[in-house]
Phi, psi and omega in degrees: 000145176237158181217162180254327185197157168236115181264136181251151177052044182277135179244002187257343188244051180132174185284134178079190175275132189224162166257140182237129174258118180260101184276161177263139176116117176204129178260358181282320176048055182297139177299130181063032174305144179283348186223051183297340178297340183270000185293324185284117180295344178266001181278179176070211185240153174293136175282112185238187181297326178295319178295317178298318179299319179298318178294314182295324176299323177290315181293338176293338182286129185296334181277354177276123184286330181165201183238147174241131175260123180218196181174221029042198178225115179301340181263008172301147183307328181288345186246333196308310183292314180295322178297314179301315181296319178293319177300316180300317180295319179295315180297324179290315184280329184229068186297339181267357178270145180266152176244122174251147181223128173256131176213151173279349177286165178261150178310316184299331180273341188239357187300339179267000178296142182301327183291340183297336178295342182259348186273133176270316181225133178244131169254113187248165174098146177291145172293131179239114185302325179291345180245016180297139178209111182291350181268356180284143180273122172070010179211159186260335180223152190292344177285339181285151181237145175253107194251134173279101187292310181302316179295320180296317182291335182279349181290160173300318176244091184292350181287349176261105186287147172261124182286145177296144185301339180270007184274084180253141179267000000 
């Protein structure tokens, strides 16, 4: 896995103060994406022990609510396994911290991915410039959904997502 940045004390990419890992690699290539520099899976820097240490130092802080995986797309084939492994390690070490995940994929296509067991909130769907709305909380276009993953997975039919309580239009 490669990454472009680790943002600290972020308030825009999930609930509370968060650390954000911006991974490299995205095949969605949404028109007017805010981060086209992250599309190339060979871009950025190798995710190494120093990067992991930087994330853990942030998660050690009691006022940090959790981590957000963004990019690029954390579910790009170049990232999926490493992202899942990092999520598992974070959930074990920081069980009270939340994990948010942004992806251009849809919930219906990814709900069976192994990493979903670690995700608390998923923001799904490609950014669509025609549906852009700067007043939306935690998402850029109205087609995207902010999904409560644990509640959705516990349903009889998990393919019908339950929206996170903060998902207001």
